PDB file of C-alpha atoms in Angstrom:
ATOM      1  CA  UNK T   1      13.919   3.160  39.434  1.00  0.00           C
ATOM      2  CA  UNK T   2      14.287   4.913  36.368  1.00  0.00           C
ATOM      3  CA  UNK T   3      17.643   2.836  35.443  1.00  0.00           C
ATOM      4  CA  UNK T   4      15.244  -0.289  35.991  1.00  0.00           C
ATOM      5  CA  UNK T   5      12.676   0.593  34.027  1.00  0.00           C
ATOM      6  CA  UNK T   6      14.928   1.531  31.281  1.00  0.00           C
ATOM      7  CA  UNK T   7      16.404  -2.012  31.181  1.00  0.00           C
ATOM      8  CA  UNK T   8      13.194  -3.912  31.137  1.00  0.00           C
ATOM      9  CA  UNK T   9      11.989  -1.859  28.325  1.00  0.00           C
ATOM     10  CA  UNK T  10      15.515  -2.563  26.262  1.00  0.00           C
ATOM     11  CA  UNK T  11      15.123  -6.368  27.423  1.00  0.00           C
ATOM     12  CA  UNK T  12      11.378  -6.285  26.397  1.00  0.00           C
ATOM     13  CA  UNK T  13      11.904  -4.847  23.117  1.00  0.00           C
ATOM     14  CA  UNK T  14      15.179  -7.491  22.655  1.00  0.00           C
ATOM     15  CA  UNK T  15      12.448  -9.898  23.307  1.00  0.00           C
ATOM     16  CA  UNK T  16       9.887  -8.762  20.672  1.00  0.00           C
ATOM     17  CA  UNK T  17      12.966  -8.365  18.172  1.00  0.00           C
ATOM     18  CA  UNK T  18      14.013 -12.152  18.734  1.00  0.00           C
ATOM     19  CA  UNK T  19      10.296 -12.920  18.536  1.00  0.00           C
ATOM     20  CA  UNK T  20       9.956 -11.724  15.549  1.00  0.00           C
ATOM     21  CA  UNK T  21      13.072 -13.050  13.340  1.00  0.00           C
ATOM     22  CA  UNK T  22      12.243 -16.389  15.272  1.00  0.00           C
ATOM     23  CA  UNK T  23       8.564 -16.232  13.875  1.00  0.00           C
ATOM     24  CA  UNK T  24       9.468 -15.208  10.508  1.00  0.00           C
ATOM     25  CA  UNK T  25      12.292 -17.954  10.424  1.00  0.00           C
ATOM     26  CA  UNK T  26       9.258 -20.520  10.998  1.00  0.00           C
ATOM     27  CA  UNK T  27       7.118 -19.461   8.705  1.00  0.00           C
ATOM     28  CA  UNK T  28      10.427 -19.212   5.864  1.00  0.00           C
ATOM     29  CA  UNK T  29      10.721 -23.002   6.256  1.00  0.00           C
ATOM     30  CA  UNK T  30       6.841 -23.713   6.481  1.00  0.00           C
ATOM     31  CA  UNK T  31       6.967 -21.849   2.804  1.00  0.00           C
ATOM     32  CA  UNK T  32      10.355 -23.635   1.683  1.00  0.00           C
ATOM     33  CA  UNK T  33       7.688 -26.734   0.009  1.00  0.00           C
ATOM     34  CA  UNK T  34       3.791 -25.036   0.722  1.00  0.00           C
ATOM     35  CA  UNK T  35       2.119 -22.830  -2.071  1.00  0.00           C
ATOM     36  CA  UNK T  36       2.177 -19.263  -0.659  1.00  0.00           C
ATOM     37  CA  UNK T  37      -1.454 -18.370   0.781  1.00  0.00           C
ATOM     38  CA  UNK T  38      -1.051 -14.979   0.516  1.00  0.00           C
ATOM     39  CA  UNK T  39       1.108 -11.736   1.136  1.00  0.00           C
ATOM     40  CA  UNK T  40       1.352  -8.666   2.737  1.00  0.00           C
ATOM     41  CA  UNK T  41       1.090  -6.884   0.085  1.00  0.00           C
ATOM     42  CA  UNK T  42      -2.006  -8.749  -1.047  1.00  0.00           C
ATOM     43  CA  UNK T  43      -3.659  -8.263   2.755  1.00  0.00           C
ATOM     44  CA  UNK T  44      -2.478  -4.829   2.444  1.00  0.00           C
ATOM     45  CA  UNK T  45      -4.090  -4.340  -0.621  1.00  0.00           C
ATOM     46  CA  UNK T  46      -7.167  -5.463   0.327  1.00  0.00           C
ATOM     47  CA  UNK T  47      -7.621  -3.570   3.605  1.00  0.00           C
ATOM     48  CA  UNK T  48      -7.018  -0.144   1.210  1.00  0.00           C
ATOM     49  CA  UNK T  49      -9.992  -1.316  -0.745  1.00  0.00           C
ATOM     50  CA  UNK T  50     -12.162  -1.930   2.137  1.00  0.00           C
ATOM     51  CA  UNK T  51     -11.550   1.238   3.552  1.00  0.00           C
ATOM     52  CA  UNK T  52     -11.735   3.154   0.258  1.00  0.00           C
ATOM     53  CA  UNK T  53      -8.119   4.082  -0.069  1.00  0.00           C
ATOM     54  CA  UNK T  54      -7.365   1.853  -3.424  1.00  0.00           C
ATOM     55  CA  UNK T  55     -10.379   2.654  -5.839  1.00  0.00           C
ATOM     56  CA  UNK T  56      -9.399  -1.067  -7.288  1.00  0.00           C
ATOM     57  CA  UNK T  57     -11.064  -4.567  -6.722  1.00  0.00           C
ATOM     58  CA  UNK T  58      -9.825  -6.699  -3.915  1.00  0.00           C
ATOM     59  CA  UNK T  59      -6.232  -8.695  -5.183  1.00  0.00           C
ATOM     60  CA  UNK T  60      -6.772 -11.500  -7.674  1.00  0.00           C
ATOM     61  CA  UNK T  61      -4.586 -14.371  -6.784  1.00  0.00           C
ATOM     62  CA  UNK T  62      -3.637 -17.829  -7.919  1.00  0.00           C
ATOM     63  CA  UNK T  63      -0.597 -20.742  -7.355  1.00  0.00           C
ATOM     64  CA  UNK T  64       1.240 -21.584 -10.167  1.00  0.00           C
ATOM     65  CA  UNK T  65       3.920 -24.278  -9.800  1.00  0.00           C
ATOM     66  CA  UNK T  66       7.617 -22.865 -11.317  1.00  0.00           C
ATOM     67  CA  UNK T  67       7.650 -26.553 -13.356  1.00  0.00           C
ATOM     68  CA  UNK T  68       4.357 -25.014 -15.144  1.00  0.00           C
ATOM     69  CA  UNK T  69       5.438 -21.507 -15.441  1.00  0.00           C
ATOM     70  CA  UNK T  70       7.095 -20.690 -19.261  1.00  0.00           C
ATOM     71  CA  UNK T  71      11.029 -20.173 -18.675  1.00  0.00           C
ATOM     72  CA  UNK T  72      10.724 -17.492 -21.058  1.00  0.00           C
ATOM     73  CA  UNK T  73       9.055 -15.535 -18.019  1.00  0.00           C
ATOM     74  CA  UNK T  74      11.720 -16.779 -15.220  1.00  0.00           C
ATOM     75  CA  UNK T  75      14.601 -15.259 -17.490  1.00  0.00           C
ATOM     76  CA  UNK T  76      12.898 -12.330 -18.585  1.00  0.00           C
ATOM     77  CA  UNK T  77      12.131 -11.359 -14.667  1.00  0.00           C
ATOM     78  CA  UNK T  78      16.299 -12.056 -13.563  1.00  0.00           C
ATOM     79  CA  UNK T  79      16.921 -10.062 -16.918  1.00  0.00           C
ATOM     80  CA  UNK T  80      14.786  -7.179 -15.538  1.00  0.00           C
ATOM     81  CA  UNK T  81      15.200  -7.094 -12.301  1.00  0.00           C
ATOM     82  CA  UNK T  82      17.953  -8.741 -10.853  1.00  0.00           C
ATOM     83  CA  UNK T  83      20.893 -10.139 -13.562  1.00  0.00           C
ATOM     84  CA  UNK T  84      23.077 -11.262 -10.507  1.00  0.00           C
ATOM     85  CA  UNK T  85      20.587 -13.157  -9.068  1.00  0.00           C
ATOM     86  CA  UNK T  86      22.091 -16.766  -9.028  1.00  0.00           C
ATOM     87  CA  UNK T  87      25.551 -15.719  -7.715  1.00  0.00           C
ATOM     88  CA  UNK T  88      24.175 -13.058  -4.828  1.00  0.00           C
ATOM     89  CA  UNK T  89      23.237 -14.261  -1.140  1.00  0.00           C
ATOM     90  CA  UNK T  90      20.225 -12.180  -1.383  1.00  0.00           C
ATOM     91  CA  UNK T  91      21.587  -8.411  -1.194  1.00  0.00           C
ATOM     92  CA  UNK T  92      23.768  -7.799  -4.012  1.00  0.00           C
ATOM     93  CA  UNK T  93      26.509  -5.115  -2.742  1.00  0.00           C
ATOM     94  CA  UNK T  94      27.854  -4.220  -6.313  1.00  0.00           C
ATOM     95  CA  UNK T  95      24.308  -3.096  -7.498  1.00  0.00           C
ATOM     96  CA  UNK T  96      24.592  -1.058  -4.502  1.00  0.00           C
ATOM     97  CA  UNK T  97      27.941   0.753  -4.668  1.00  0.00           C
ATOM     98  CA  UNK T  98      26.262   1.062  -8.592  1.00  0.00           C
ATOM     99  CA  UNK T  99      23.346   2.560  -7.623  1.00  0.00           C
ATOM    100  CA  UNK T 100      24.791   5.076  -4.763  1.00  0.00           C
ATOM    101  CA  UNK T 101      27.661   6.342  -7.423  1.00  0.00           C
ATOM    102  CA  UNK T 102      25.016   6.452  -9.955  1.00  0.00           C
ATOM    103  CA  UNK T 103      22.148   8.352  -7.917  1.00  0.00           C
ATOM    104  CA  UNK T 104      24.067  11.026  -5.695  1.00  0.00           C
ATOM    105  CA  UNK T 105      23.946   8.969  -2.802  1.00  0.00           C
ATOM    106  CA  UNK T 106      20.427   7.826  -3.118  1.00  0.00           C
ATOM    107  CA  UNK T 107      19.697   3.552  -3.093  1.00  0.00           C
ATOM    108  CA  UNK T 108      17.460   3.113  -5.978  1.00  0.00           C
ATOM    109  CA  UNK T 109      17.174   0.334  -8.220  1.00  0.00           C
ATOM    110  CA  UNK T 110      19.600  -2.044  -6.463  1.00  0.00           C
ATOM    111  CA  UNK T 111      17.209  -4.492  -4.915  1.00  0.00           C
ATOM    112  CA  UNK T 112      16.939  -7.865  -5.646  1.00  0.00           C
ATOM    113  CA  UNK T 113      14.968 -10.545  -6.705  1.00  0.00           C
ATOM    114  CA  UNK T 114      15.285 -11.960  -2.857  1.00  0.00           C
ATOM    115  CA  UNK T 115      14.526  -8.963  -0.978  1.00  0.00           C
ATOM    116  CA  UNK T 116      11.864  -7.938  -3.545  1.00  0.00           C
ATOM    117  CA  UNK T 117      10.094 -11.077  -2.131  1.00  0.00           C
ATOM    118  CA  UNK T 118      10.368 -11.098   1.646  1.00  0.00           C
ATOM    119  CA  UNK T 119       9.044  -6.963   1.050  1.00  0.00           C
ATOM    120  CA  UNK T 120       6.129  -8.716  -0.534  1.00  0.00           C
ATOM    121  CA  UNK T 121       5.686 -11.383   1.647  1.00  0.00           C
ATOM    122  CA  UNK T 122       6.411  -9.945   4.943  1.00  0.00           C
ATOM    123  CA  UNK T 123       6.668  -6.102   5.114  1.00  0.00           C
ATOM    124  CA  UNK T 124       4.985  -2.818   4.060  1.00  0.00           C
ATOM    125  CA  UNK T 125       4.919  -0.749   1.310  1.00  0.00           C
ATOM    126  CA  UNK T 126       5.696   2.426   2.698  1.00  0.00           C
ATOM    127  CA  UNK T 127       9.343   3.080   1.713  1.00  0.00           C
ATOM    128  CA  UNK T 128      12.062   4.008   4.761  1.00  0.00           C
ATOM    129  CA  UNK T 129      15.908   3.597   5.791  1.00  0.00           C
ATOM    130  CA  UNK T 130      14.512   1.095   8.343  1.00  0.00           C
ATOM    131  CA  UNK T 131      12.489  -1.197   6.262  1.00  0.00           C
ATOM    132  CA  UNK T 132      15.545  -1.244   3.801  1.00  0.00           C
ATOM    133  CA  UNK T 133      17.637  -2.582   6.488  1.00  0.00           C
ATOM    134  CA  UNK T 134      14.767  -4.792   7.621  1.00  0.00           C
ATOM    135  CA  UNK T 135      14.882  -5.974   4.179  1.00  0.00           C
ATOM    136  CA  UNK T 136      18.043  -7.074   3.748  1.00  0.00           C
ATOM    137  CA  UNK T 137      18.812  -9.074   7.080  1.00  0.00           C
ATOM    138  CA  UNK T 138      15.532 -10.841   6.458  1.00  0.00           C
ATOM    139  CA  UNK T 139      16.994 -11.633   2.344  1.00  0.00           C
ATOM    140  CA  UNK T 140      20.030 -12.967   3.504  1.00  0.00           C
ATOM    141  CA  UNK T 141      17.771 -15.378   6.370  1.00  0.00           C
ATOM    142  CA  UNK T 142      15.651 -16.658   3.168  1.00  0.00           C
ATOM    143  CA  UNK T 143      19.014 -17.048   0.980  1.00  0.00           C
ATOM    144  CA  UNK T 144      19.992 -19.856   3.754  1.00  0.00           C
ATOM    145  CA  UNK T 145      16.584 -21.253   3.710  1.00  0.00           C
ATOM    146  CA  UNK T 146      15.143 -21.339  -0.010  1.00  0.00           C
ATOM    147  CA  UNK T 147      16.835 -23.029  -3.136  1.00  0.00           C
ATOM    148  CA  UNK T 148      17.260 -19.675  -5.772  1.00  0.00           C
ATOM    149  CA  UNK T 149      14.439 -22.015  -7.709  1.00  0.00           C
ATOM    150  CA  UNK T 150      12.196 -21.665  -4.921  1.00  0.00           C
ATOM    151  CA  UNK T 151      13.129 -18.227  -4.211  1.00  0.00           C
ATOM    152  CA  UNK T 152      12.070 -17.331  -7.620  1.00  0.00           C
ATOM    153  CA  UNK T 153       9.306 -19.436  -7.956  1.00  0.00           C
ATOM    154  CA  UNK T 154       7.461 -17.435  -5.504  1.00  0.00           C
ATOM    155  CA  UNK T 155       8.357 -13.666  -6.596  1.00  0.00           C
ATOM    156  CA  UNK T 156       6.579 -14.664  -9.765  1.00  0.00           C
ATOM    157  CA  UNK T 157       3.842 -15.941  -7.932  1.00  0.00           C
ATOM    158  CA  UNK T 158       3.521 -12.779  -5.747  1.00  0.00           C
ATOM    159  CA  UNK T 159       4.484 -10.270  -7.584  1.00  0.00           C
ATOM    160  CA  UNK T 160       2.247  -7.345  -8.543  1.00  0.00           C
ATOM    161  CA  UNK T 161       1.937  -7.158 -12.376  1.00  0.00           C
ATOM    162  CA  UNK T 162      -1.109  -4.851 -12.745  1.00  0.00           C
ATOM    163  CA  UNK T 163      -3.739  -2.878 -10.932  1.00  0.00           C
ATOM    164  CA  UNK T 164      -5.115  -5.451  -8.646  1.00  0.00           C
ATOM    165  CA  UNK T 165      -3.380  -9.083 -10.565  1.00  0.00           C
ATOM    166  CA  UNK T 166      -1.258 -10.756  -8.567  1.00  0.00           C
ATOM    167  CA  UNK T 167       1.309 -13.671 -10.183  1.00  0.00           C
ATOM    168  CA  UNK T 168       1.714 -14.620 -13.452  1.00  0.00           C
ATOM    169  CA  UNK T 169      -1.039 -16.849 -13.310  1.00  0.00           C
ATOM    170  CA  UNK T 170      -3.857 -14.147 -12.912  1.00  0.00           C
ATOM    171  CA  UNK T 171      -1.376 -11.877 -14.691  1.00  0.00           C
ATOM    172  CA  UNK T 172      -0.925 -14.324 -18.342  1.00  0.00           C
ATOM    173  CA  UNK T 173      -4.856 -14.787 -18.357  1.00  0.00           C
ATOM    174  CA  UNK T 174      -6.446 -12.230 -17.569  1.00  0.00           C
ATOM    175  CA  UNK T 175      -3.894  -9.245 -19.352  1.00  0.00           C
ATOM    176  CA  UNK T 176      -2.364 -10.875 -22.191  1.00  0.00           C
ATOM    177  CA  UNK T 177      -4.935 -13.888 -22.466  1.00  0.00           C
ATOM    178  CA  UNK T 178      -2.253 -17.001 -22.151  1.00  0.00           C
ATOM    179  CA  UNK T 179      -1.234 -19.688 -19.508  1.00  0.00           C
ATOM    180  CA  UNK T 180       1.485 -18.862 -17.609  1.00  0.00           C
ATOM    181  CA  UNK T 181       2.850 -22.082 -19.504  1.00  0.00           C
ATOM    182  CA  UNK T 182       2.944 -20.650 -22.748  1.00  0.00           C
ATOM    183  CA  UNK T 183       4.115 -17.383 -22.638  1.00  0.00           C
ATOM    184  CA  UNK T 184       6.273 -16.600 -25.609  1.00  0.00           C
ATOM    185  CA  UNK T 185      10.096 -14.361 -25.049  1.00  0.00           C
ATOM    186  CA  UNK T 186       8.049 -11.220 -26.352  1.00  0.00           C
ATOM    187  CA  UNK T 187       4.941 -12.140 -23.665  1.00  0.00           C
ATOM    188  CA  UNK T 188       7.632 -12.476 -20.966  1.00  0.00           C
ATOM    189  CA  UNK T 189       9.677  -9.689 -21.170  1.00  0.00           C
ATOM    190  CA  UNK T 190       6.384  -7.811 -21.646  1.00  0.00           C
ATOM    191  CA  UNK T 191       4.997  -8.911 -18.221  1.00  0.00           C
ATOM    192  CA  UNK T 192       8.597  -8.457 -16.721  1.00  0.00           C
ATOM    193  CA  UNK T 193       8.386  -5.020 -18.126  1.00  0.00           C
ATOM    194  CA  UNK T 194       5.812  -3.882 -15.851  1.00  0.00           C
ATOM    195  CA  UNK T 195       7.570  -4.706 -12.388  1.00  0.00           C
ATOM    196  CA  UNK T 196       8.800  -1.385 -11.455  1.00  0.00           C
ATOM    197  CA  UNK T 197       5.316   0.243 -11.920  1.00  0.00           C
ATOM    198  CA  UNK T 198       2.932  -2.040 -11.610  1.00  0.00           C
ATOM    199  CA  UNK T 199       0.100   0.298 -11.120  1.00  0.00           C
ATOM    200  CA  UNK T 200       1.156   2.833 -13.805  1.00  0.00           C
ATOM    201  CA  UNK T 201       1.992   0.667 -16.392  1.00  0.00           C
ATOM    202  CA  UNK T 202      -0.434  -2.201 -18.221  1.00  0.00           C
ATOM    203  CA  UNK T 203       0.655  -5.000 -20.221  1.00  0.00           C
ATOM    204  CA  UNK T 204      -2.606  -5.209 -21.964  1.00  0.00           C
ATOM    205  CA  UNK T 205      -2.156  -1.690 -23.257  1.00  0.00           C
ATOM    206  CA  UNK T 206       1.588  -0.968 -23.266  1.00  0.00           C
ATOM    207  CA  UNK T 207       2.520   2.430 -23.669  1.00  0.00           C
ATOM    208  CA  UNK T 208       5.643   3.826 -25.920  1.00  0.00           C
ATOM    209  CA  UNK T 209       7.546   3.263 -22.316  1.00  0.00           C
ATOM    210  CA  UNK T 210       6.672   0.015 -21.490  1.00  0.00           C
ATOM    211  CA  UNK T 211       7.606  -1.215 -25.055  1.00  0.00           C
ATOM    212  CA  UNK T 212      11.014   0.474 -24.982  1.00  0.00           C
ATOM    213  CA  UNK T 213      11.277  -1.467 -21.616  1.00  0.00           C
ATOM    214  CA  UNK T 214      10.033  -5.209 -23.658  1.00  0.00           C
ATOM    215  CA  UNK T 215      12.336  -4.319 -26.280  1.00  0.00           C
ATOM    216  CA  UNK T 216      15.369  -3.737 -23.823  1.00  0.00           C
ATOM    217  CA  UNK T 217      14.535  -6.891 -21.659  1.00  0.00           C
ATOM    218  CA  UNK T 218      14.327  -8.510 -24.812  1.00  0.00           C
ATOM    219  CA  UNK T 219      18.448  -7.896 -25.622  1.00  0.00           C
ATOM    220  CA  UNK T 220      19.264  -8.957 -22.036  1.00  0.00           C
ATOM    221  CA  UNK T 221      17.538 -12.239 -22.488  1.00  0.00           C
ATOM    222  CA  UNK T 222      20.074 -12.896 -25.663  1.00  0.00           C
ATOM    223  CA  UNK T 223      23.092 -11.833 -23.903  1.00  0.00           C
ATOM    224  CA  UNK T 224      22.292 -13.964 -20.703  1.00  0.00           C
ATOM    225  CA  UNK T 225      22.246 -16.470 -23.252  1.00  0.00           C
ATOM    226  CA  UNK T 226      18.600 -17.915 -23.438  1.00  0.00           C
ATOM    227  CA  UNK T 227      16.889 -19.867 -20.745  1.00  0.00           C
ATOM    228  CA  UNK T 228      19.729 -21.639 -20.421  1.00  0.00           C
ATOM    229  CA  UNK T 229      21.184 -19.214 -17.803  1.00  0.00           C
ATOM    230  CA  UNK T 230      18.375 -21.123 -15.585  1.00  0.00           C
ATOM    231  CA  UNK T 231      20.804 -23.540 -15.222  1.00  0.00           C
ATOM    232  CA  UNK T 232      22.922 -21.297 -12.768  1.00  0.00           C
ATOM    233  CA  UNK T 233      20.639 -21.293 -10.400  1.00  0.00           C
TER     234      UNK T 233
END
């Protein structure tokens, strides 16, 4: 009895499992040509403000096509966040043997540009050895799915840049008073800037830190050689 019941719950939870990668492999090619509705982080966000956790408005959200979005901003993100990202297949194992020699055993910093987006788009923010894994078989799914264009195009688009401003279109207009279109290399790596810390650091009143950070993004740009490193992707 006891044997039985064991083996129904290990087939029922196989089930849900399969479900699940199945349902998220659906909605991966639905996205591969729609704009992006929304996120989980957005809905999460939102929730916290309706039940008075986040003392923030609700998200601010808008589309903005990567053909309309300034290059400047596209190179300043891969120079900030992820400088392997056109030759990874969406979890980049040298950052990670870097960032576990570098950090006493201890992954930080060694997530990409892929895995930063299916976190936004279809996980949680609460940080554990489980979502990491999550996060990584679910990368390397999108990496077979999306071009590294579209991949990109939406992790600017969902991206948290400030307190409640979602994307760099809400981001360019409302913080640093620009289209997304006409960001300038300074504009750019400023917004980039902001990416680790969102909520602690604002690109319409950059702190000592977050300048240091522009600056530095700045020099990456030039050594990745311009926007013309877009053309590895």
């Amino acid at each position: 009895m006891v044997l039985s019941l064991f083996r129904w719950l290990a087939k029922f939870t196989l089930s849900l499992i399969a479900f699940y990668f199945l349902l998220t492999l659906v909605i991966m090619f639905a996205l591969r040509w729609l704009p992006v509705p929304t996120s989980a982080f957005m809905v999460q966000h939102n929730i916290q403000v309706v039940l008075g956790e986040r003392q923030v408005g609700y998200a601010q959200y808008k589309w903005q096509a990567f053909s309309e979005i300034s290059p400047q901003l596209a190179l300043a993100a891969i120079a900030a966040e992820d400088q392997r990202f056109p030759h990874h297949h969406g979890v980049d194992f040298r950052a990670i043997r870097a960032a576990l020699n570098t950090s006493r055993g201890k992954l930080r910093g060694a997530s990409t540009i892929t895995q930063q987006v299916v976190k936004n788009l279809f996980l949680w923010e609460k940080r554990s050895y489980f979502r990491k894994g999550l996060e990584a078989i679910l990368a390397m799914m999108l990496e077979l799915v999306w071009s590294k264009e579209r991949i990109l195009e939406v992790y600017l688009n969902i991206a948290q840049f400030g307190k409640q401003e979602y994307g760099v279109a809400i981001a360019s207009k409302k913080l640093l008073g620009t289209d997304a279109g006409k960001l300038s290399r300074k504009q750019a790596a400023l917004l980039a800037g902001v990416l680790p810390s969102p909520r602690a650091m604002r690109a319409d009143k950059p702190s000592r830190r977050l300048i240091k950070r522009q600056r530095w993004i700045e020099r990456q740009m030039k050594q990745l050689g311009g926007v013309r490193y877009l053309l590895n992707l």
